[in-house]
Amino acid sequence: AFVCEDEPEAKATYDIALTLDKKLKAISNMPEKETIHLSDAMKTVVFQRTPKMSSYLVYLGVADFETSETKAGNTTLRVVTLPGKIEQAGFALKAGKELLLKKEKYYGIPYPLPKLDMIAVPDFSAGAMENWGAITFREDRLLSNPKTAPSQEKIATISTISHELEHMWFGNLVTMAWWDDLWLNESFADVRAYNGLEESYPELDPWAEFLSKRVAGAYIIDGLKNSHPVHVNVNSPSEIREIFDAISYSKGGMILRMIEHLLGKDTYRKGLQIYLKKHAYSNTHAKDLWISLQEASGKPVGKIVDAWINTIGLPIVDAELNNNKIKVSQRRFNYLGSDRKTIWNIPLLIITDNKKLKNEMLEGKSKIVTLPEKNHWIKLNGGEFGFYRVRYSKELLNGIKKAVCKKNISVIDRWGIHNDLAALCFAGEISLKEYLDFVTESYINEDAYLVLMDIFSALQKMMIISTDEKFFDILQKRIHLFYSHLLSRIGFAPRKGEKETQGTIRAALFSGLGRLNDKVILKNAKEFAEKEFAAPGSISPDIRGVSYKLTAWQGDEKTFEKMLEIYMKAKNPSERNNLIEAKEALEALGSFKDEKILDKSFKFVLSSEVKPSDVAFFAISVLANPYGRKKLWPLMKKNWKLIKEYYDGGLTSHFNRILLGLSTLADTKVGNEIRKFIGKHNVHGTERSVKQMHEMMEINERFLQRAKKEF
């Protein structure tokens, strides 16, 4: 559109004018200044001058826009859509207003521009982009009908809005000097987005979403040899694309959460305000933030966080009990073998059944901590503020097991215990039997969304990669018994006054039991789907997508045609205008057992009827389908020209998700083939993901080898 030096440190003000058809509307970062009528057909829209900002934040938009508007303090706030979709804007407009006002109050700095547009874009490589004053969102991340959207989709919408609004301060007002500090933008937006939701939407359990969907992924990636530090050198555009990942976002966010806990909330907030006011409209390095936080707290923040930011990987703390003394030692955790070279400053924060907290810092390789009295259970990393794993001795783990079963330990700590155990199982540090015994005995009465979703995720992965093994029947029976017990307590139907997240738990149990071929669940799923087919909106939104997938799981050609019909109607605004249901129908198309029907699904999804960004939903669904997952890579090779056209340089993040999903094939021979093929037919920005995929395949392959010997 114009010549510029397109790097974050090259800030400028912009005078923007757009010449366009009179029938269309124009949007840029600032409000319209004047319209010049050139002829009966054409006009020029001139916008007010922007504040000083980086070129990547400039926005130019021309379309037949529709808008919905409100005021948030002194800011004119709008949701902008294409024709026929504005009715779905209300939820986002209300959330945007509430969140913007809260963020202004927290930072003590008013939102700097006179207007803020949130624009729904039909197809877009990212979930959203923080253009100053004109944020763009993929339609499914902004437009929502709260009456028909599952709770997971609501929180995806609200958290995305909250994340992008954080960027108005972190990223836009104050910008990293170079891409190696990208995490300064994204980590703040990632963790602070959920701080904003904690006050406004507690019923959606936002911290559970942050830990289960965001942080859990960062833990997995950082347990690989092919991870990267939070602060990473960047030398090319493809390297920039690669670092928009769980490390830059969620590991960085957890480190900031850890710093906030160490300094205290008020001191931390004061430090952020010093930083933003001192560097407004300019660029910074990470050290500038540490200086501001040190000014507020008097503590050597830079020294504390150095290894966390600049070192690849994460620590694991080994804990052993001797009377009332705990010996703790640290090493780098890795799924394929740990090492003891790196030393972190690790805040231990020991909690016990006596409700006494003990703040200790592990600064060397090991340390002995004396507790004031004997305890029935002891847990490290209380509140899960530290980004590290813990491995307990058998004596300590037995005490924790009883406390977890009685729910004497907090929800977030029960999550941390399980997340560590699942990782230790995949790393071969505990056996599959030990893991299953702990989970099915300790968490049998669990009802917390955060904890259960983490358990379901680990068990689903184990089931997917074990489908073809002889021991699968043993695994299947144990998991079926566990799931059945949980569902009998939660119930088949929503209960009055229950938390919204209970619907997500119910759906996950439905899905798990259905995939285990539970006849009652499959019958119910089919009845639910048929009820929804006959009268749209007649079943709970949380159960709708699962019912579609399980109906496809046991379905035939007629089911395939029905799912096609739902997708075509749902994506057409003149029919039903339901973006969420379009996604659910696509996922159902990847859930058939019948190989011939799956082939038809593949053919449809790669047609012009499906947006490139939506293909990933289908692909991930296929990879979770034991009958389809081995077909995906051969199909990708066969259609490589089209796949490369979709993902090279544009939708790279979607392609990386598919690549990591391929690791469930648990076959390093296939992994080597994929590496060689993509190396020869390169998709830029996937180099690290290809290595991670192969490493994860090896982890899963080793898991299977151990499990086969064990059973």
XYZ file of C-alpha atoms in Angstrom:
711
model
C 0.000 0.000 0.000
C 2.895 2.369 0.699
C 6.665 2.356 1.030
C 7.898 2.097 4.626
C 10.568 0.656 6.886
C 8.489 -2.201 8.257
C 10.145 -2.872 11.621
C 8.734 -2.202 15.112
C 11.300 0.448 16.106
C 10.580 2.628 13.036
C 7.626 4.548 14.476
C 5.849 7.352 12.607
C 2.549 9.235 12.418
C 0.306 8.480 9.428
C -2.004 10.679 7.343
C -4.210 8.183 5.500
C -6.678 8.761 2.672
C -8.561 6.098 0.720
C -10.221 6.582 -2.673
C -13.083 4.157 -3.216
C -16.488 3.445 -4.715
C -19.175 5.691 -3.198
C -21.326 2.670 -2.294
C -18.613 1.298 0.008
C -17.312 2.371 3.425
C -13.729 2.901 4.567
C -12.099 2.237 7.947
C -8.607 3.054 9.203
C -6.947 3.467 12.607
C -8.390 6.937 13.269
C -11.854 8.489 12.818
C -12.832 10.020 9.481
C -11.764 13.660 9.056
C -13.590 14.474 5.804
C -15.053 12.935 2.639
C -14.256 14.440 -0.751
C -16.754 13.559 -3.507
C -14.813 13.082 -6.741
C -17.646 12.023 -9.061
C -20.991 10.252 -9.101
C -19.124 6.973 -8.561
C -16.000 7.747 -6.494
C -15.009 9.456 -3.232
C -11.899 9.995 -1.091
C -12.137 9.445 2.662
C -9.495 11.327 4.651
C -8.695 10.184 8.204
C -7.280 12.038 11.190
C -3.534 11.735 11.789
C -2.526 8.689 13.841
C -0.384 8.827 16.960
C 3.253 7.784 16.603
C 3.186 4.019 15.995
C 4.820 1.042 14.255
C 3.897 0.365 10.622
C 2.590 -3.152 11.357
C -0.312 -1.545 13.233
C -1.649 0.432 10.230
C -5.085 -0.710 9.030
C -6.904 -0.053 5.751
C -10.378 -1.504 5.267
C -12.911 -1.133 2.451
C -16.224 -3.029 2.291
C -19.977 -2.701 2.571
C -19.581 -2.578 6.352
C -22.352 -2.758 8.954
C -21.694 -1.438 12.474
C -23.001 -1.618 16.023
C -21.837 1.173 18.336
C -21.560 2.166 22.005
C -19.493 4.488 24.212
C -16.814 3.209 26.612
C -15.891 6.275 28.655
C -14.569 8.769 26.077
C -14.053 6.101 23.403
C -16.456 5.324 20.571
C -16.496 1.527 20.419
C -17.880 -0.349 17.395
C -18.202 -3.911 16.179
C -17.911 -3.985 12.377
C -19.133 -6.842 10.162
C -19.948 -7.689 6.574
C -23.647 -7.530 5.581
C -26.052 -9.904 7.326
C -23.882 -10.571 10.374
C -24.306 -7.525 12.629
C -26.962 -9.300 14.725
C -24.167 -11.411 16.212
C -22.216 -8.339 17.399
C -23.997 -7.662 20.725
C -22.049 -10.118 22.862
C -18.664 -8.772 21.681
C -19.733 -5.127 22.018
C -20.817 -5.592 25.635
C -17.638 -7.535 26.526
C -15.411 -5.010 24.734
C -16.870 -2.064 26.627
C -16.591 -3.707 30.036
C -13.029 -4.934 29.466
C -11.741 -1.671 27.970
C -12.930 0.366 30.963
C -11.330 -2.071 33.414
C -7.995 -1.978 31.583
C -7.955 1.828 31.566
C -8.456 1.763 35.334
C -5.742 -0.877 35.907
C -3.041 0.917 33.924
C -4.047 4.411 34.998
C -3.710 5.481 31.347
C -6.813 6.193 29.228
C -7.089 4.333 25.918
C -5.120 6.759 23.685
C -7.292 6.951 20.527
C -10.776 8.520 20.118
C -12.315 5.353 18.621
C -11.871 1.595 18.626
C -13.300 -0.709 15.958
C -13.460 -4.490 16.368
C -13.745 -5.829 12.819
C -14.953 -9.335 11.885
C -12.948 -10.687 8.934
C -14.266 -13.777 7.084
C -10.870 -15.473 6.727
C -7.718 -14.569 8.561
C -4.438 -16.312 9.416
C -4.490 -15.391 13.115
C -7.318 -15.365 15.642
C -7.005 -11.572 15.721
C -4.593 -8.676 15.064
C -4.150 -5.642 17.285
C -4.121 -2.814 14.675
C -4.386 0.320 16.808
C -7.964 1.570 16.787
C -9.064 -1.068 14.250
C -8.587 -4.589 15.646
C -9.306 -7.383 13.158
C -10.756 -10.706 14.316
C -11.504 -13.922 12.500
C -15.308 -14.036 12.465
C -15.517 -17.091 14.728
C -13.465 -15.237 17.383
C -15.717 -12.168 17.521
C -19.254 -12.946 16.381
C -21.279 -15.050 18.758
C -24.824 -15.754 19.845
C -24.620 -16.501 23.594
C -27.894 -18.448 23.452
C -26.575 -20.946 20.891
C -22.801 -20.863 21.562
C -21.167 -23.475 23.823
C -19.425 -22.059 26.908
C -16.033 -22.848 25.319
C -16.834 -20.622 22.350
C -17.990 -17.798 24.632
C -14.725 -17.800 26.549
C -12.755 -18.023 23.278
C -14.536 -14.853 22.106
C -14.113 -12.954 25.373
C -10.490 -14.003 25.953
C -9.535 -13.019 22.381
C -11.129 -9.584 22.842
C -9.380 -9.171 26.195
C -6.033 -10.245 24.695
C -6.234 -7.729 21.834
C -7.332 -4.882 24.131
C -4.210 -5.508 26.266
C -2.137 -4.802 23.160
C -3.510 -1.257 23.009
C -1.043 -0.613 25.867
C 1.473 -3.478 25.645
C 2.570 -3.529 22.026
C 0.912 -0.422 20.615
C 1.594 2.352 23.149
C 4.906 0.736 24.140
C 6.463 -1.564 21.526
C 9.386 -3.992 21.573
C 12.472 -2.617 19.802
C 13.053 -5.843 17.869
C 11.294 -9.172 17.308
C 13.502 -10.991 19.863
C 11.336 -9.325 22.533
C 8.041 -10.249 20.857
C 7.183 -12.026 24.100
C 6.917 -8.607 25.806
C 3.832 -7.997 23.646
C 2.333 -11.458 23.663
C 3.079 -12.677 27.196
C 1.468 -9.618 28.739
C -1.547 -9.893 26.478
C -1.795 -13.614 27.196
C -1.776 -13.507 30.998
C -3.370 -10.066 31.522
C -6.268 -11.089 29.257
C -7.312 -13.612 31.901
C -6.780 -11.140 34.750
C -9.427 -9.023 33.020
C -11.825 -11.938 32.715
C -11.413 -12.956 36.364
C -13.422 -9.911 37.516
C -16.004 -9.744 34.744
C -16.719 -13.381 33.859
C -15.907 -15.590 36.893
C -18.641 -18.081 35.856
C -16.500 -19.049 32.830
C -13.598 -20.050 35.118
C -11.027 -18.028 33.119
C -7.887 -19.153 34.967
C -8.877 -22.734 34.254
C -8.964 -21.827 30.573
C -5.548 -20.142 30.791
C -3.898 -23.101 32.491
C -5.618 -25.936 30.640
C -5.599 -24.483 27.123
C -2.596 -22.151 27.156
C -0.058 -23.087 29.834
C -0.421 -26.863 29.413
C 0.679 -26.467 25.776
C 3.712 -24.391 26.812
C 4.724 -27.089 29.319
C 4.632 -29.714 26.549
C 6.647 -27.665 24.027
C 9.240 -26.629 26.634
C 9.783 -30.281 27.561
C 11.236 -30.811 24.061
C 14.846 -30.420 22.986
C 13.513 -28.429 20.034
C 11.955 -25.688 22.140
C 13.352 -22.149 22.258
C 13.993 -19.509 24.957
C 11.356 -16.860 25.650
C 13.877 -14.252 24.487
C 15.057 -15.616 21.138
C 17.315 -14.237 18.402
C 15.424 -13.476 15.184
C 17.205 -13.106 11.854
C 14.538 -13.691 9.172
C 10.789 -13.231 8.557
C 10.149 -16.997 8.756
C 11.786 -17.041 12.213
C 9.365 -14.304 13.317
C 6.408 -16.506 12.295
C 7.858 -19.467 14.210
C 7.972 -17.692 17.577
C 4.251 -16.874 17.665
C 3.846 -19.989 19.818
C 3.077 -21.242 23.322
C 6.547 -20.264 24.584
C 6.334 -16.586 23.587
C 2.717 -16.392 24.751
C 2.044 -18.705 27.675
C 5.455 -19.555 29.132
C 6.217 -15.833 29.092
C 2.807 -15.214 30.675
C 3.536 -17.695 33.462
C 6.896 -16.038 34.162
C 5.128 -12.675 34.490
C 2.522 -14.307 36.766
C 5.387 -15.663 38.893
C 6.968 -12.186 39.114
C 3.609 -10.655 40.088
C 3.284 -13.206 42.897
C 6.849 -12.591 44.127
C 6.443 -8.791 44.147
C 2.793 -8.594 45.210
C -0.096 -7.413 43.014
C -0.009 -3.735 43.998
C 3.779 -3.404 43.600
C 3.670 -5.222 40.254
C 0.899 -2.935 38.987
C 2.871 0.123 40.103
C 5.907 -1.158 38.166
C 3.836 -1.658 35.000
C 2.439 1.864 35.261
C 5.980 3.287 35.646
C 7.078 1.316 32.556
C 4.143 2.402 30.364
C 4.316 6.077 31.319
C 8.104 6.250 30.931
C 8.155 4.613 27.471
C 4.832 5.732 25.931
C 4.958 6.006 22.109
C 8.476 4.543 22.043
C 10.278 1.180 22.008
C 11.800 -0.945 24.730
C 13.906 -3.992 25.571
C 13.087 -6.469 28.355
C 15.640 -4.810 30.653
C 13.496 -1.644 30.615
C 10.635 -3.566 32.172
C 12.884 -5.123 34.842
C 14.217 -1.642 35.723
C 10.656 -0.319 36.191
C 9.610 -3.317 38.315
C 12.809 -2.975 40.369
C 12.064 0.736 40.871
C 8.636 -0.191 42.245
C 9.759 -3.129 44.414
C 13.412 -2.631 45.311
C 14.067 -6.250 44.292
C 16.626 -7.434 41.655
C 13.958 -8.585 39.183
C 16.370 -8.885 36.236
C 18.623 -11.278 38.158
C 15.672 -13.411 39.298
C 14.219 -13.879 35.809
C 17.415 -14.131 33.748
C 17.470 -17.944 33.349
C 13.682 -18.114 32.899
C 13.783 -15.737 29.915
C 17.105 -16.579 28.276
C 17.345 -20.349 28.765
C 15.659 -23.044 26.725
C 13.504 -25.525 28.648
C 12.027 -25.729 32.142
C 13.160 -27.234 35.442
C 11.819 -30.201 37.361
C 12.260 -30.289 41.126
C 12.802 -33.706 42.751
C 11.462 -33.786 46.323
C 12.253 -36.394 49.013
C 11.037 -36.442 52.629
C 13.129 -37.337 55.700
C 11.113 -36.763 58.891
C 10.248 -33.049 58.712
C 12.984 -32.224 56.227
C 12.549 -32.064 52.451
C 15.510 -32.451 50.143
C 14.874 -30.660 46.847
C 17.095 -30.745 43.761
C 16.644 -29.337 40.272
C 17.348 -30.503 36.715
C 16.103 -29.590 33.255
C 13.004 -31.623 32.408
C 12.980 -33.314 29.023
C 10.724 -36.099 27.771
C 13.692 -37.903 26.182
C 16.153 -37.461 29.052
C 16.920 -34.717 31.599
C 20.182 -32.902 32.376
C 21.519 -30.919 35.348
C 23.463 -28.190 33.519
C 21.017 -25.265 33.856
C 20.289 -23.604 37.202
C 17.135 -21.537 37.734
C 16.044 -19.387 40.704
C 12.990 -21.451 41.636
C 10.340 -20.157 44.080
C 9.294 -23.339 45.911
C 6.314 -22.025 47.959
C 5.686 -25.154 50.047
C 2.125 -25.751 51.273
C 1.009 -28.393 53.800
C -2.103 -29.770 55.494
C -1.336 -27.502 58.458
C -2.214 -24.575 56.128
C 1.210 -23.062 56.652
C 3.074 -21.592 53.702
C 6.835 -21.666 53.485
C 8.446 -19.412 50.890
C 11.836 -20.758 49.866
C 14.030 -20.052 46.843
C 16.051 -22.893 45.299
C 19.074 -21.043 43.858
C 21.523 -23.918 43.500
C 21.336 -27.551 42.401
C 19.865 -28.769 45.708
C 18.725 -27.664 49.134
C 17.304 -29.082 52.372
C 14.222 -27.328 53.745
C 13.157 -27.901 57.365
C 9.429 -27.733 58.098
C 8.264 -26.610 61.546
C 6.211 -29.754 62.215
C 5.210 -33.104 60.768
C 2.576 -32.990 58.019
C 0.218 -35.517 56.419
C 0.846 -34.022 52.973
C 3.277 -31.553 51.449
C 3.081 -29.890 48.032
C 5.600 -27.707 46.233
C 4.724 -24.850 43.862
C 1.630 -23.929 45.837
C -0.870 -22.132 43.632
C 1.167 -23.197 40.569
C 2.818 -19.780 40.289
C 6.142 -21.241 39.129
C 6.739 -22.596 35.619
C 8.291 -25.905 36.664
C 7.389 -29.523 37.286
C 7.719 -31.520 40.509
C 8.527 -35.197 41.000
C 7.682 -36.460 44.478
C 9.142 -39.472 46.271
C 6.662 -42.344 46.787
C 6.149 -41.358 50.444
C 5.257 -37.761 49.519
C 3.061 -38.892 46.619
C 1.056 -41.245 48.874
C 0.225 -38.352 51.205
C -0.776 -36.163 48.261
C -2.928 -38.963 46.812
C -5.155 -39.067 49.894
C -5.410 -35.263 50.031
C -6.404 -35.084 46.344
C -9.099 -37.721 46.846
C -10.578 -35.757 49.772
C -10.141 -32.451 47.876
C -8.080 -31.040 50.748
C -5.824 -29.447 48.142
C -6.974 -26.478 46.028
C -8.288 -26.939 42.479
C -5.255 -25.297 40.878
C -2.879 -27.485 42.903
C -4.829 -30.634 42.011
C -4.399 -29.605 38.366
C -0.641 -29.139 38.823
C -0.248 -32.552 40.448
C -2.032 -34.278 37.566
C -0.272 -32.282 34.834
C 3.123 -33.234 36.276
C 2.178 -36.925 36.620
C 0.964 -37.157 33.015
C 4.236 -35.595 31.806
C 6.285 -37.976 33.964
C 4.369 -40.898 32.466
C 5.093 -39.787 28.882
C 8.739 -39.216 29.894
C 8.968 -42.768 31.298
C 9.717 -41.597 34.862
C 6.604 -43.340 36.176
C 4.778 -46.313 34.632
C 1.425 -46.157 32.862
C -0.046 -48.362 35.602
C 1.173 -45.973 38.333
C -0.357 -43.054 36.450
C -3.717 -44.800 35.870
C -3.909 -45.982 39.496
C -3.336 -42.445 40.800
C -5.856 -40.848 38.422
C -8.695 -43.364 38.672
C -8.420 -43.647 42.459
C -7.578 -40.065 43.503
C -9.730 -38.122 41.049
C -12.797 -40.374 41.157
C -14.819 -37.658 42.948
C -13.303 -34.734 41.031
C -15.718 -32.088 39.753
C -13.453 -29.124 38.890
C -13.411 -28.122 35.237
C -9.688 -27.285 35.232
C -8.630 -30.644 36.669
C -11.000 -32.854 34.695
C -10.230 -31.259 31.331
C -6.515 -31.851 31.930
C -7.182 -35.502 32.787
C -9.423 -35.964 29.734
C -6.735 -34.460 27.499
C -4.032 -36.858 28.742
C -6.295 -39.934 28.608
C -7.546 -39.051 25.122
C -3.965 -38.788 23.854
C -3.098 -42.145 25.420
C -6.147 -43.756 23.813
C -5.491 -42.268 20.358
C -1.887 -43.441 20.150
C -2.703 -46.857 21.685
C -5.708 -47.729 19.483
C -3.939 -50.442 17.461
C -2.166 -52.071 20.428
C -3.170 -55.293 22.191
C -3.255 -53.586 25.598
C -5.856 -51.058 24.338
C -8.695 -53.197 25.784
C -7.199 -52.890 29.281
C -6.840 -49.119 28.890
C -10.348 -48.871 27.436
C -11.994 -50.718 30.345
C -10.254 -48.640 33.033
C -11.054 -45.329 31.347
C -14.653 -46.378 30.609
C -15.245 -47.202 34.271
C -13.719 -43.873 35.357
C -15.728 -41.817 32.845
C -18.987 -43.643 33.614
C -18.665 -42.893 37.313
C -17.989 -39.201 36.637
C -20.945 -38.886 34.247
C -23.321 -40.573 36.688
C -22.484 -37.820 39.211
C -22.632 -34.912 36.741
C -25.774 -36.173 34.979
C -26.878 -36.400 31.350
C -28.745 -33.086 31.316
C -27.855 -29.557 32.535
C -28.916 -28.845 36.103
C -30.397 -25.588 37.329
C -27.755 -23.239 38.725
C -24.755 -25.273 37.578
C -21.614 -23.477 36.339
C -21.410 -22.982 32.586
C -18.229 -25.039 32.474
C -20.140 -28.129 33.661
C -21.575 -28.308 30.137
C -18.043 -28.620 28.739
C -17.229 -31.416 31.200
C -20.436 -33.239 30.233
C -19.601 -32.902 26.540
C -16.065 -34.232 27.099
C -17.417 -37.274 28.972
C -19.989 -37.870 26.228
C -17.244 -37.698 23.635
C -14.889 -39.977 25.565
C -17.510 -42.637 26.293
C -18.852 -42.483 22.736
C -15.379 -43.042 21.312
C -15.116 -46.013 23.683
C -18.246 -47.326 21.906
C -20.574 -47.043 24.894
C -23.915 -48.129 23.400
C -26.091 -45.965 25.661
C -24.058 -42.828 24.911
C -24.033 -43.494 21.163
C -27.816 -44.009 21.196
C -28.304 -40.767 23.159
C -25.963 -38.823 20.873
C -27.900 -39.933 17.800
C -31.233 -38.987 19.399
C -29.860 -35.565 20.426
C -28.556 -34.914 16.902
C -31.852 -35.932 15.282
C -33.704 -33.676 17.697
C -31.432 -30.779 16.699
C -31.844 -31.577 12.995
C -35.634 -31.427 13.370
C -35.739 -28.311 15.579
C -32.517 -26.221 15.616
C -31.712 -24.865 19.082
C -33.620 -27.614 20.909
C -30.582 -29.158 22.658
C -27.837 -27.667 24.821
C -25.151 -25.913 22.704
C -22.474 -27.697 24.751
C -23.685 -31.128 23.662
C -24.520 -30.261 20.038
C -21.048 -30.556 18.505
C -20.311 -33.814 20.359
C -23.648 -35.274 19.265
C -22.813 -34.441 15.641
C -19.398 -36.095 15.895
C -20.692 -39.240 17.601
C -23.531 -39.503 15.083
C -20.927 -39.355 12.317
C -18.823 -41.920 14.225
C -21.621 -44.454 13.799
C -23.058 -42.878 10.639
C -23.509 -43.684 6.947
C -23.925 -41.815 3.641
C -27.146 -40.159 4.855
C -25.304 -38.802 7.903
C -22.564 -37.467 5.637
C -25.111 -35.645 3.485
C -26.751 -34.198 6.609
C -23.445 -32.842 7.927
C -22.737 -31.283 4.529
C -26.155 -29.645 4.589
C -25.570 -28.246 8.100
C -22.181 -26.861 7.104
C -23.492 -25.175 3.957
C -26.441 -23.610 5.815
C -24.402 -22.554 8.837
C -21.763 -20.756 6.784
C -24.404 -18.902 4.744
C -25.540 -15.724 6.580
C -28.843 -15.593 4.722
C -29.795 -19.009 6.111
C -28.809 -19.529 9.749
C -25.781 -17.366 10.374
C -24.128 -19.745 12.831
C -20.339 -19.835 12.502
C -19.917 -22.173 15.479
C -22.201 -24.813 14.004
C -20.281 -24.657 10.705
C -17.125 -25.557 12.643
C -18.948 -28.372 14.477
C -20.208 -29.840 11.190
C -16.668 -29.744 9.756
C -15.335 -31.603 12.793
C -18.130 -34.173 12.371
C -17.040 -34.719 8.754
C -13.669 -35.869 10.128
C -15.259 -38.284 12.615
C -16.606 -41.088 10.389
C -15.316 -44.651 10.815
C -16.156 -45.583 7.219
C -13.065 -44.987 5.055
C -15.058 -44.350 1.880
C -17.074 -41.636 3.591
C -13.869 -40.137 5.017
C -12.490 -39.974 1.464
C -15.584 -37.999 0.435
C -15.069 -35.698 3.430
C -11.465 -35.067 2.400
C -12.531 -34.227 -1.132
C -15.183 -31.768 0.084
C -12.919 -30.040 2.614
C -10.258 -29.363 -0.033
C -12.844 -27.827 -2.357
C -13.520 -24.106 -2.705
C -16.531 -24.488 -0.355
C -14.300 -24.540 2.763
C -12.134 -21.608 3.847
C -8.410 -22.469 4.147
C -8.374 -21.410 7.813
C -11.235 -23.839 8.554
C -9.451 -26.836 7.018
C -7.383 -27.114 10.228
C -10.559 -27.829 12.283
C -11.265 -30.788 10.035
C -7.630 -31.986 10.085
C -7.402 -31.941 13.901
C -10.693 -33.867 14.068
C -9.321 -36.509 11.684
C -6.158 -36.867 13.787
C -8.333 -37.598 16.835
C -10.132 -40.309 14.843
C -8.380 -43.721 15.069
C -9.956 -44.692 11.735
C -8.785 -41.582 9.929
C -5.523 -40.362 11.433
C -3.277 -42.564 9.274
C -5.002 -41.287 6.122
C -4.250 -37.610 6.714
C -0.548 -37.450 5.813
C -0.909 -39.461 2.544
C -3.772 -37.137 1.594
C -1.677 -34.048 2.382
C 1.145 -35.349 0.169
C -1.257 -36.105 -2.652
C -2.668 -32.540 -2.490
C 0.606 -30.814 -1.626
C 0.345 -28.062 -4.219
C -2.961 -26.912 -2.709
C -1.760 -27.382 0.901
C 1.355 -25.275 0.222
C -0.783 -22.608 -1.448
C -3.001 -22.488 1.672
C -0.281 -22.367 4.305
C 3.008 -21.026 2.944
C 3.493 -17.596 4.497
C -0.170 -17.004 5.321
C -1.874 -19.549 7.557
C 1.382 -20.987 8.938
C 0.115 -21.228 12.530
C -2.763 -23.448 11.357
C -0.347 -25.710 9.489
C 1.909 -25.969 12.566
C -1.091 -27.182 14.586
C -1.688 -29.920 12.030
C 2.003 -30.878 12.064
C 2.077 -31.243 15.864
C -1.160 -33.252 15.673
C 0.555 -35.726 13.313
C 2.819 -36.719 16.238
C 0.004 -38.982 17.538
C 0.943 -41.385 14.731
C 3.753 -42.385 17.149
C 5.946 -43.699 14.339
C 9.375 -42.136 13.797
C 9.668 -43.742 10.344
C 6.629 -41.731 9.248
C 8.120 -38.754 11.079
C 11.350 -39.026 9.070
C 9.349 -39.223 5.847
C 7.398 -36.063 6.775
C 10.620 -34.219 7.690
C 12.287 -35.096 4.397
C 9.213 -34.259 2.338
C 8.600 -30.861 3.945
C 12.340 -30.123 3.841
C 12.219 -30.682 0.090
C 8.908 -28.790 -0.414
C 9.433 -26.116 2.207
C 6.596 -24.231 3.921
C 8.249 -21.170 5.465
C 7.838 -20.740 9.200
C 7.365 -24.471 9.921
C 11.005 -25.495 10.371
C 10.904 -25.724 14.174
C 7.432 -27.305 14.204
C 8.639 -30.100 11.895
C 11.454 -30.885 14.359
C 9.032 -30.731 17.298
C 6.595 -33.041 15.514
C 9.333 -35.634 14.969
C 10.519 -35.388 18.590
C 6.942 -35.771 19.876
C 6.523 -38.822 17.621
C 9.578 -40.355 19.282
C 8.174 -39.574 22.755
C 4.862 -41.239 21.842
C 6.635 -44.194 20.224
C 8.711 -44.775 23.378
C 5.554 -44.477 25.494
C 3.981 -47.295 23.436
C 7.083 -49.488 23.689
C 7.124 -49.160 27.488
C 3.363 -49.764 27.760
C 3.583 -52.926 25.612
C 6.272 -54.347 27.921
C 4.331 -53.286 31.016
C 1.090 -54.993 29.936
